[in-house]
Coordinates of C-alpha atoms and ligand atoms in Angstrom, one line a residue:
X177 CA 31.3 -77.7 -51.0
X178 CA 28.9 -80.7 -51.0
X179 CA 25.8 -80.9 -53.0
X180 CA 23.8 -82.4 -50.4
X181 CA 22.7 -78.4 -49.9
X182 CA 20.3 -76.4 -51.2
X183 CA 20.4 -72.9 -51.1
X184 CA 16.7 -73.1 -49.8
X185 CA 17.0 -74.7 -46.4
X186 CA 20.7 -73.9 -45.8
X187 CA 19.4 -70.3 -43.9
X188 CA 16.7 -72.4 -41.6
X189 CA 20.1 -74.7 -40.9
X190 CA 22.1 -72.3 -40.2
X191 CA 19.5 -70.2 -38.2
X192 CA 18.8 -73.8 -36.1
X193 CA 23.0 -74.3 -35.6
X194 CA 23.4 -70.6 -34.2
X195 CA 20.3 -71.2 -31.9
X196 CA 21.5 -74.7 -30.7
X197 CA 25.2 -74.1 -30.3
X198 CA 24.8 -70.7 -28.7
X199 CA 26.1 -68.2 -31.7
X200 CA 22.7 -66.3 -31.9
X201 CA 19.3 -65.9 -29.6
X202 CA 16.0 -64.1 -30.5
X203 CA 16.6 -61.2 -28.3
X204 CA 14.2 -61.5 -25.0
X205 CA 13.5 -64.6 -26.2
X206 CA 11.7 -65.2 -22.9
X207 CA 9.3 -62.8 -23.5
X208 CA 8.3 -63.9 -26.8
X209 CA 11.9 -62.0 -28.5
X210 CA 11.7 -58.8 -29.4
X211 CA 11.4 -58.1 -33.5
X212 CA 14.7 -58.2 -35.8
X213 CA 17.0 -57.7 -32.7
X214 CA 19.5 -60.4 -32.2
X215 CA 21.5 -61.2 -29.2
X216 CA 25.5 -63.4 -29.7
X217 CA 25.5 -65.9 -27.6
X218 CA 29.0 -67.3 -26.3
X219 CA 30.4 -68.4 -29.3
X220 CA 28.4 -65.8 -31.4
X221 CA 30.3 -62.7 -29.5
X222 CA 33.6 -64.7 -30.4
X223 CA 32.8 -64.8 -34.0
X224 CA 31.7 -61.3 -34.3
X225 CA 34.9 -59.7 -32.1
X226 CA 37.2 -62.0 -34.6
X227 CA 35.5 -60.0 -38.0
X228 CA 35.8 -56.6 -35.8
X229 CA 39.2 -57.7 -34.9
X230 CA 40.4 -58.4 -38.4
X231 CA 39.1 -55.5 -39.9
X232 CA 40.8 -53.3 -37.5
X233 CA 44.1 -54.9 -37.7
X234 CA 43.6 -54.4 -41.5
X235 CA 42.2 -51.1 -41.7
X236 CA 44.1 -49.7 -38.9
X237 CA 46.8 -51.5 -36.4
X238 CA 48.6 -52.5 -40.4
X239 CA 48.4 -48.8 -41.9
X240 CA 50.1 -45.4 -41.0
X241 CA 47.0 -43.3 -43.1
X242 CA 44.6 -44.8 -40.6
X243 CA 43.8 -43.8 -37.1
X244 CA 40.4 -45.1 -35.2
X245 CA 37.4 -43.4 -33.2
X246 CA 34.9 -44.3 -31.0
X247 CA 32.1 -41.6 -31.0
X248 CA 28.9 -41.3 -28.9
X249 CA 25.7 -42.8 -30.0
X250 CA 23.7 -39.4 -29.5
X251 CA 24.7 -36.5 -31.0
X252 CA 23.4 -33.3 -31.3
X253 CA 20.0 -32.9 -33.4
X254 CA 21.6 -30.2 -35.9
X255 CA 23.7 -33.0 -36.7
X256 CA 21.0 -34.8 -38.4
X257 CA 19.6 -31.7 -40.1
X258 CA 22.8 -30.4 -41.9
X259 CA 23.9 -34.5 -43.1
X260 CA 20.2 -34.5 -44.7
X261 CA 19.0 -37.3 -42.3
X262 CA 16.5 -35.6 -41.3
X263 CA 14.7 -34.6 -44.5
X264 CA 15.1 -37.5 -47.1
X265 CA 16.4 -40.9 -44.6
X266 CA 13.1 -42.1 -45.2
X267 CA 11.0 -44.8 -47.3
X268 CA 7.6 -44.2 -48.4
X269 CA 5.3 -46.3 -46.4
X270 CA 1.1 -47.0 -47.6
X271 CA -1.1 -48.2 -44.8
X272 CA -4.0 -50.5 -45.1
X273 CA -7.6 -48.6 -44.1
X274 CA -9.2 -51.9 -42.6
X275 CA -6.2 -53.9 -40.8
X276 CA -3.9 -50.7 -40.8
X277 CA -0.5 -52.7 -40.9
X278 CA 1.6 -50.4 -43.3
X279 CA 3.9 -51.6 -45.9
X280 CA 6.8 -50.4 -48.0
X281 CA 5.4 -48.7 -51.7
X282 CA 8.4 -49.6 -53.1
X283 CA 8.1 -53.2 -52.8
X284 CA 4.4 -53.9 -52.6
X285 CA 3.8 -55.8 -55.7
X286 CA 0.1 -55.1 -56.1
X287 CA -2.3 -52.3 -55.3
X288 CA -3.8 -53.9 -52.2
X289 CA -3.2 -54.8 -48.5
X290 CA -1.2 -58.3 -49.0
X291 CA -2.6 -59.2 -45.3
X292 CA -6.6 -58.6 -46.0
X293 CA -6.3 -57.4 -49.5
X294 CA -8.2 -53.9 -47.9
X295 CA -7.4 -50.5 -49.1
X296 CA -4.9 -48.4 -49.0
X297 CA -3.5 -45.0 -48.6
X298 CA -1.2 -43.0 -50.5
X299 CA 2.2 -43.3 -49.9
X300 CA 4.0 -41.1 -47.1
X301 CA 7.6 -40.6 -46.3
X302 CA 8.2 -42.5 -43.1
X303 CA 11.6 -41.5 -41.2
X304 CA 13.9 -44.4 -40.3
X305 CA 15.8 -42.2 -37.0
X306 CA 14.6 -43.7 -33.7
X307 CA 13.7 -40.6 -31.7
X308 CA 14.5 -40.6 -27.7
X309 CA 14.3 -37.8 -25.3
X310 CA 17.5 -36.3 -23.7
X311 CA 17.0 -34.9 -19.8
X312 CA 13.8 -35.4 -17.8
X313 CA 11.2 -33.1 -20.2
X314 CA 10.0 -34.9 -23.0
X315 CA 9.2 -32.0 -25.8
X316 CA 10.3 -31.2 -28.6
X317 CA 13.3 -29.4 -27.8
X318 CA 14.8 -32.4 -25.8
X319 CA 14.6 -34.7 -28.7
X320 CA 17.7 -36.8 -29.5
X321 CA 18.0 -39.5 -32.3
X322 CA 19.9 -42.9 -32.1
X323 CA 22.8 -42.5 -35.2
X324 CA 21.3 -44.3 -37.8
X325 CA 25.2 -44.4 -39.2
X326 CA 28.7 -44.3 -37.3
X327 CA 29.7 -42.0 -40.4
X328 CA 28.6 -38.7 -38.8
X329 CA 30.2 -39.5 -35.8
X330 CA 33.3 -38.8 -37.9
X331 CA 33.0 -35.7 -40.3
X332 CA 32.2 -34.0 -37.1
X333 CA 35.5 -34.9 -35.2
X334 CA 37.8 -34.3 -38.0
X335 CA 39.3 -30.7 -37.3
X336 CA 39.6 -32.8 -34.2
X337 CA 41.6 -35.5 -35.4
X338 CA 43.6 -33.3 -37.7
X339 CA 44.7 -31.2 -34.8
X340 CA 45.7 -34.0 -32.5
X341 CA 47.7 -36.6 -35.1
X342 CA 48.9 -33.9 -37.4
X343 CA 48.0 -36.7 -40.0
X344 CA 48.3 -35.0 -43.7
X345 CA 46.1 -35.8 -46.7
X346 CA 45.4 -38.7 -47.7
X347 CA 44.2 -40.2 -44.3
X348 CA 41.6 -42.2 -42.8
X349 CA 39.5 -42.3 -39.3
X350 CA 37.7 -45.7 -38.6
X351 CA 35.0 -46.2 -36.3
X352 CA 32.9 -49.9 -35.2
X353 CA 29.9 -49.4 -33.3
X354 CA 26.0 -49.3 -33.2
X355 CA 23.9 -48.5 -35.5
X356 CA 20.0 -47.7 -34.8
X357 CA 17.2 -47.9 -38.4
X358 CA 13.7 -48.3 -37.6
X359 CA 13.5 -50.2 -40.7
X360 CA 10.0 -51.5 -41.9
X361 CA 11.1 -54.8 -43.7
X362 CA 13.2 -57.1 -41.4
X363 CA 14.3 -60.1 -41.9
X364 CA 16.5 -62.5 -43.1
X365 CA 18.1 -63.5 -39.5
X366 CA 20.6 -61.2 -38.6
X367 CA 21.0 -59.4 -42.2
X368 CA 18.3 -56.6 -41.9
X369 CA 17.7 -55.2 -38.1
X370 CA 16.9 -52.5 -36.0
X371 CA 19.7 -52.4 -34.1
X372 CA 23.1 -53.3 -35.6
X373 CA 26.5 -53.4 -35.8
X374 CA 29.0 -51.0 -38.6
X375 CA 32.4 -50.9 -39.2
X376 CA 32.9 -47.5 -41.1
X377 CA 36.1 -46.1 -43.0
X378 CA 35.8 -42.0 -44.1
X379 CA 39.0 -41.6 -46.3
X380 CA 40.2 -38.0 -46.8
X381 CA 42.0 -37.6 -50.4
X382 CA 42.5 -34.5 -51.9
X383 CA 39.9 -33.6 -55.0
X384 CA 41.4 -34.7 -58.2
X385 CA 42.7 -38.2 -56.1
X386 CA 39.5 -39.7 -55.6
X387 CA 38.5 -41.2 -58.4
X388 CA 42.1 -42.9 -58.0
X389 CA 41.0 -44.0 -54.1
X390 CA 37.9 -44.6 -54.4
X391 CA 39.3 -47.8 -57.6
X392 CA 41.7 -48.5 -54.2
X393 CA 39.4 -49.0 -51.5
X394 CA 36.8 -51.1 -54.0
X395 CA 39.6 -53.3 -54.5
X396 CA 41.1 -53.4 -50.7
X397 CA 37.8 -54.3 -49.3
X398 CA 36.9 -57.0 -52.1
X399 CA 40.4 -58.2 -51.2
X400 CA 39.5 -58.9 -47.3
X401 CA 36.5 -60.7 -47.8
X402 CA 38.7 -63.0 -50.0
X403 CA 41.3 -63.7 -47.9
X404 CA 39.1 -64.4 -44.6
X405 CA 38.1 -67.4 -47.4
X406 CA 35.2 -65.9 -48.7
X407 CA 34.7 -67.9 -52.2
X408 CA 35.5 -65.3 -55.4
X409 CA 32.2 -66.7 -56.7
X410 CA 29.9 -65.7 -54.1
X411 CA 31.3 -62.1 -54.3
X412 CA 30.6 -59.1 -56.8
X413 CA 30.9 -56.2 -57.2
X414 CA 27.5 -53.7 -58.3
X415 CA 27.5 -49.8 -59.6
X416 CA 24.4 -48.2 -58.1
X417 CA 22.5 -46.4 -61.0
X418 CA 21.8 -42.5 -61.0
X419 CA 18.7 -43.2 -59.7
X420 CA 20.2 -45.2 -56.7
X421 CA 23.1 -42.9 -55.4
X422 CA 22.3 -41.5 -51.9
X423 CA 21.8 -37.8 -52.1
X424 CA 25.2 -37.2 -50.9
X425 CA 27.0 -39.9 -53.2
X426 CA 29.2 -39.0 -56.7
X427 CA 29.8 -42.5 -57.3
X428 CA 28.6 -46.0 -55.1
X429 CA 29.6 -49.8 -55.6
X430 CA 27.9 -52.3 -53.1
X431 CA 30.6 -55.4 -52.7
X432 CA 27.1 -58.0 -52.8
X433 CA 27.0 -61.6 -51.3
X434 CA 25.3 -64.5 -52.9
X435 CA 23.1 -64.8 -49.5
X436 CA 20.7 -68.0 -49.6
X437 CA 18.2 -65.5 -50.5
X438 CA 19.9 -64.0 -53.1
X439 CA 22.4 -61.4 -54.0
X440 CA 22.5 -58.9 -51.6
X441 CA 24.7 -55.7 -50.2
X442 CA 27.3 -56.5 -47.9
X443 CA 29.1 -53.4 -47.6
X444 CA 28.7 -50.0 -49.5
X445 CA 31.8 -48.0 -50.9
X446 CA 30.9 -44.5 -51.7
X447 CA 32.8 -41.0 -53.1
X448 CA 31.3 -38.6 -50.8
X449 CA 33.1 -35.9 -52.6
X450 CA 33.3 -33.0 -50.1
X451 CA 29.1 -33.2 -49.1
X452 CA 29.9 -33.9 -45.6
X453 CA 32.5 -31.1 -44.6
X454 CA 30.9 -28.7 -46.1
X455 CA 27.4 -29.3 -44.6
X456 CA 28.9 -29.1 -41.1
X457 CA 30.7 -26.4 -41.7
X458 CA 27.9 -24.7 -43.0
X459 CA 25.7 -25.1 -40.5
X460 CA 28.5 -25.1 -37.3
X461 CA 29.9 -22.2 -38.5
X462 CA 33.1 -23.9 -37.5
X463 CA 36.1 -24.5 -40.5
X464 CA 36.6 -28.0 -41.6
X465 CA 39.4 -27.3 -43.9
X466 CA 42.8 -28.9 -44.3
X467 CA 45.5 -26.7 -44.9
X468 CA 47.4 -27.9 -47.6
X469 CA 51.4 -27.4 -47.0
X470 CA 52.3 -28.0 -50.5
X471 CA 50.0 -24.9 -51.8
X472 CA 49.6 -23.0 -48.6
X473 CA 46.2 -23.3 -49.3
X474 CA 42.9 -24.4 -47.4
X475 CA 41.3 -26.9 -48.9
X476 CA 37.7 -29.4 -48.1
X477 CA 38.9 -32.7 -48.6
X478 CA 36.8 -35.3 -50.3
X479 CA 35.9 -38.2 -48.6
X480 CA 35.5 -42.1 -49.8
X481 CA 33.6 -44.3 -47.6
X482 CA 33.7 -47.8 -47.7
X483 CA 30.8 -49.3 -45.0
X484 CA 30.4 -52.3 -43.8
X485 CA 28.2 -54.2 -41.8
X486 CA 29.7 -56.4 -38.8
X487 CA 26.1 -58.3 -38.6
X488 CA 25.9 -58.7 -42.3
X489 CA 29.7 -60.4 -42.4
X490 CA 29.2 -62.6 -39.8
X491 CA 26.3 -63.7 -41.6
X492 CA 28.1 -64.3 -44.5
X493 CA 31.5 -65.9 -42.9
X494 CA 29.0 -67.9 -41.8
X495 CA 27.0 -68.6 -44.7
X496 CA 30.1 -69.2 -46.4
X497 CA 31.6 -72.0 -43.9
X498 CA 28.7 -74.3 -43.7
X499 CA 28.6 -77.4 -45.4
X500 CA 27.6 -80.6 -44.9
X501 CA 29.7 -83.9 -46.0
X502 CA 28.5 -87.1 -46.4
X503 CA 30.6 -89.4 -43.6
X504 CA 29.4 -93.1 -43.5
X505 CA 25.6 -93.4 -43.1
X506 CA 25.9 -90.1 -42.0
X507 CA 26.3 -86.7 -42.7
X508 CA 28.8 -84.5 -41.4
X509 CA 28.3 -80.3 -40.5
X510 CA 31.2 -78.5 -40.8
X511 CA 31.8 -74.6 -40.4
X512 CA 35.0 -74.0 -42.7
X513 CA 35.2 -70.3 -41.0
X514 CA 38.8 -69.1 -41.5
X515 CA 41.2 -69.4 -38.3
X516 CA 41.4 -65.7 -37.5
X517 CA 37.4 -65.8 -37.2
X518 CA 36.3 -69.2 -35.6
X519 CA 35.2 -69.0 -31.9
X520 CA 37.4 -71.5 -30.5
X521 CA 41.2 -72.5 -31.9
X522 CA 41.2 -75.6 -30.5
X523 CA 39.8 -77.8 -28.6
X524 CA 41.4 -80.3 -25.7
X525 CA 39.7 -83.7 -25.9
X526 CA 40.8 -86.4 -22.9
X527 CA 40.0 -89.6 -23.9
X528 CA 38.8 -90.6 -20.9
X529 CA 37.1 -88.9 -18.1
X530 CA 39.3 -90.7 -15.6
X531 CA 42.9 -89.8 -13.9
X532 CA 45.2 -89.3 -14.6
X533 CA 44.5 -88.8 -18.0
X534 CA 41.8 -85.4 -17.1
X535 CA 44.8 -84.0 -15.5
X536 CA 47.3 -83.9 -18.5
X537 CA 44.6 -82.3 -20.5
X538 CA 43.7 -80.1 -17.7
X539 CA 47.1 -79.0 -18.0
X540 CA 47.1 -78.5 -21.6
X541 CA 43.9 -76.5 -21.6
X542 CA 45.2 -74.0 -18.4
X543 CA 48.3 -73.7 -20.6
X544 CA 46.5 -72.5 -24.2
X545 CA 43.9 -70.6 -22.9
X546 CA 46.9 -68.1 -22.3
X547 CA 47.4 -67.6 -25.7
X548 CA 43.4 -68.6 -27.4
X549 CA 40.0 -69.4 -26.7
X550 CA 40.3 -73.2 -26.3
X551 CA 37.2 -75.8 -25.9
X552 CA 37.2 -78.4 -23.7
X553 CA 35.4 -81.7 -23.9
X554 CA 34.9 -84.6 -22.1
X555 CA 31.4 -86.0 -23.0
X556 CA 30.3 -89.0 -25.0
X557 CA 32.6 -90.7 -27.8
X558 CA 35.2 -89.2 -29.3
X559 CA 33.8 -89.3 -33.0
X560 CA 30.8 -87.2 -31.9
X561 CA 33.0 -84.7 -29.8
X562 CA 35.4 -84.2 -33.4
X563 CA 31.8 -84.1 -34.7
X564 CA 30.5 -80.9 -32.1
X565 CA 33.7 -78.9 -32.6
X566 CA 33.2 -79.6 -36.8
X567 CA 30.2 -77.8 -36.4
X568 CA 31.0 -74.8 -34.5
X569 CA 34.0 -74.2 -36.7
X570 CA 37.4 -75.3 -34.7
X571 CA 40.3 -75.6 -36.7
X572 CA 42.2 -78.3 -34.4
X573 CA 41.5 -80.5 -32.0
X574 CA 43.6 -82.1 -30.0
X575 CA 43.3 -85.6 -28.2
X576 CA 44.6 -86.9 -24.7
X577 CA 44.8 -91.0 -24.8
X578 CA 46.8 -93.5 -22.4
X579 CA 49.9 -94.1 -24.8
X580 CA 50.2 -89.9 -24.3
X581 CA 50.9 -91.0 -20.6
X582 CA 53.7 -93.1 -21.5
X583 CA 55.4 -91.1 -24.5
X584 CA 54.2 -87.2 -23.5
X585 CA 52.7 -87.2 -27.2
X586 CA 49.3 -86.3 -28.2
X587 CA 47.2 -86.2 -31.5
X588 CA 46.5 -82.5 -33.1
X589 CA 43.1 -83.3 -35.8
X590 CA 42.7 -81.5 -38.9
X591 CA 39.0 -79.5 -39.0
X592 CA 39.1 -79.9 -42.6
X593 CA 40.9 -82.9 -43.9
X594 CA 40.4 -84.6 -41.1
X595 CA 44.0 -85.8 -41.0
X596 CA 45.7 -86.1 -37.7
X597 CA 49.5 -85.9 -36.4
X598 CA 50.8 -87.1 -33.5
X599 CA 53.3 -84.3 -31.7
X600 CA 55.2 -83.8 -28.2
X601 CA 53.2 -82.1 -25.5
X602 CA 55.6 -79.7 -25.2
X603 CA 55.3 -79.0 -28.9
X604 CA 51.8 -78.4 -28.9
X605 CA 51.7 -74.3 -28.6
X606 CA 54.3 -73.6 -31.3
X607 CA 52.6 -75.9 -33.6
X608 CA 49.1 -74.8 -32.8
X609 CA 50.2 -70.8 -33.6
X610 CA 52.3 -72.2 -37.0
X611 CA 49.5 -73.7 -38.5
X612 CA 46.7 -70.9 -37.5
X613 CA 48.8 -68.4 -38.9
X614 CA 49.1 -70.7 -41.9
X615 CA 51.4 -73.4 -42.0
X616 CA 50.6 -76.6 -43.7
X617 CA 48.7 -79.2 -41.8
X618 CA 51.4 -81.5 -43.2
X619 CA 54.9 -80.1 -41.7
X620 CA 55.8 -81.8 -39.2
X621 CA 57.4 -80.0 -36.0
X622 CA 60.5 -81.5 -33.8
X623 CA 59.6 -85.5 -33.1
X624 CA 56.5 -85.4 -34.7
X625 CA 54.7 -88.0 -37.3
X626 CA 51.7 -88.7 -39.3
X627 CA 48.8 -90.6 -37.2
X628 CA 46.7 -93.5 -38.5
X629 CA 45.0 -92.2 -41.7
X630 CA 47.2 -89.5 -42.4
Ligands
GAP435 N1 27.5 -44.4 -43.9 C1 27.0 -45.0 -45.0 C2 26.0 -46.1 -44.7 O1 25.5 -46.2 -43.6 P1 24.5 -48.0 -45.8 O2 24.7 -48.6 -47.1 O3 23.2 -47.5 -45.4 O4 25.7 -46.8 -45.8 C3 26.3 -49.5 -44.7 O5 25.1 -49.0 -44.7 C4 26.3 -51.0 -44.3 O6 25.7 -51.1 -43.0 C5 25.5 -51.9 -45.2 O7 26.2 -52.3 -46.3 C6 25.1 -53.1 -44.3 O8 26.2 -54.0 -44.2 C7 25.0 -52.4 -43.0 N2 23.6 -52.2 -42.7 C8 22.8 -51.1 -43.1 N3 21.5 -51.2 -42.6 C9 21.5 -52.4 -41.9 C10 20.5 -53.1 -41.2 N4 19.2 -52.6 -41.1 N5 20.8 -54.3 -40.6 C11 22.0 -54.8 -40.7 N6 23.0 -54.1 -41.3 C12 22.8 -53.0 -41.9

């Protein structure tokens, strides 16, 4: 990492390089954008299927104790009343009596409007559920929330899944999709919004094992930050106090990131104990009990959750990647996002925008968009095209030039070191899917050798 950084402007950078290269938009941007929502551009919905995708593929495709789920957004109102949602998901909210823009009481530093330094009232519990209507009538009895959490989604299907998998303790169900807060402090880019993005794990352990999960899944989860090249020093890991724990949590870590703005929760891992099952139970009236072959007994499992946020990773894959290098006179933007996660592979690079030399890397690029998502660029020199694919992350690029006419070679470049090795065409796809799945830059495959530089 350079030092040419500070911590300071690297969020209005990074903000500025999503914009420009078409990662993240304001959302309605032509009307003016619409408040904390966020839409991925083309090389943003890349990014953020790569984190959903390795997620799954760790939490899921690579277990047997893991199945997935993909529940509906609205669910049925008693839902929210027997999870507690509807009682205490709420912050207490003060409004100014002259200007009347309201404001958090728990982080208001003074006793005053911080806009017009008017009045205010006392505190009242403001819920965070968006309310919608279901059907044509719009009263009370058609009201319908947006989940503010995937969670629920989950407890409720469990006799469900149990029934269909015939999965036995300890198991897992994971879910990615939407989540809806009408939060009152935004902000941040894409870290706090209204609308966003979880990828949820409820873990069903018998009680008397979960103390013993719950130490598993902190260090699991830590683990995959790590080794999508998240550095160790950016990451921690934070006990909520007493005071802290959600009304239905025994025991909560938060893995935190060190955000330009500061340490802040990435993902929560909690030891629901058995709140959930027997809430819905309780007020379905239907079992959610395991039967336990070992005892012949019926038992409520107890449930660890580790939640994370797809927004709030992508932001901090990418937080993590950026750097800028000092190259010459000038400096050079790179995004050192892990293979698995960058948009594009690789990108094909013709020297020239002139035949026959488009049509080899025509070629080329038909033949590796089979297997990735591959760039292609013929504008301008090729320093500042190495330079545009730096910046949106690409691990490899590889170049087209005249002598590749004459000895079916070309050159595969290095995001990071730079270095570059000249290969046979026809070894191109073996050696692009060796070194993104982690070979050294430096092995050479059949008839290659080092290029200028190396
Ligand atoms: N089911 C438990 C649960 O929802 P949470 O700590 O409220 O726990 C889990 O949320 C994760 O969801 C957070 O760690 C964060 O990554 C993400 N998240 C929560 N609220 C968010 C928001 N307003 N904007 C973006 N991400 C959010």
């Amino acid at each position: 990492m350079s030092q040419l950084l500070s911590n300071q402007d690297k969020m209005e950078k990074l903000v500025s390089l999503c914009r420009r290269r078409g990662f993240i938009f304001p959302s309605s941007e032509i009307y003016g954008g619409l408040s904390s929502c966020w839409d991925y551009g083309p090389l943003g919905v890349e990014l953020k299927r790569n984190v959903k995708q390795a997620w799954w593929q760790a939490v899921v495709q690579k277990r047997d104790d893991m199945v997935g789920l993909d529940t509906s957004i609205l669910m049925h109102p008693r839902v929210w009343e027997a999870s507690g949602h509807l009682e205490g998901f709420s912050d207490p909210l003060v409004e100014c009596k002259s200007c009347h823009l309201r404001w958090r009481a728990d982080e208001l530093k003074g006793d005053v409007c911080p806009s017009c330094s008017g009045e205010l009232t006392e505190p009242k519990q403001f819920n965070l559920m968006f309310k919608t209507f279901m059907g044509p009538v719009e009263d009370e009895a058609s009201v319908v929330y947006l989940r503010p959490e995937t969670a629920q989604g989950i407890f409720v299907n469990f006799q469900n899944v149990v029934n269909t998998t015939r999965k036995k303790l300890p198991f897992g169900i994971a879910q990615i999709g939407k989540s809806f807060r009408n939060e009152i402090t935004t902000g941040n880019f894409i870290f706090r919004s209204r609308e966003f993005e979880q990828m949820e794990i409820e873990f069903f352990v018998k009680p008397g094992t979960d103390k013993q999960w719950f130490d598993y899944w902190l260090k699991e989860r830590l683990d995959w930050y790590l080794e999508l090249g998240i550095k160790k020093k950016n990451l921690r890991l934070r006990q909520h106090t007493k005071g802290e724990l959600a009304h239905y949590a025994r025991e909560c870590y938060d893995i935190d990131y060190l955000f330009p703005m500061g340490w802040s929760e990435l993902e929560g891992i909690a030891n629901r104990g058995d709140f959930d099952l027997v809430q819905h139970a309780k007020a379905s009236g239907k079992s959610l009990s395991y039967l336990d072959e070992e005892s012949n007994e019926h038992i409520v499992p107890y449930i660890i959750e580790p939640s994370a946020g797809v927004d709030r990773s992508v932001l901090a894959f990418l937080c993590d990647a950026y750097d800028e290098e000092p190259d010459k006179d000038e400096i050079r933007v790179v995004l050192h996002l892990h293979p698995a996660l960058a948009p594009y592979k690789v990108a094909v690079l013709p020297l020239s925008r002139k035949e026959p030399l488009t049509k080899v890397a025509e070629e080329i690029y038909a033949d590796l968009r089979q297997c990735w998502m591959v760039g292609y660029d013929i504008a301008q020199s090729i320093g500042r095209r190495y330079r545009r694919q730096d910046e949106i992350g690409t691990p490899y690029c590889i170049t087209i030039d005249f002598q590749s006419l004459e000895d079916k070679q070309a050159t595969i470049r290095e995001r990071d070191s730079m270095k570059q090795l000249r290969i046979p065409i026809s070894e191109l796809s073996n050696t692009l899917a060796a070194k993104l799945s982690g070979e050294a830059f430096e092995i050479l495959p059949p008839g290659g050798s080092y290029w200028l530089g190396f």
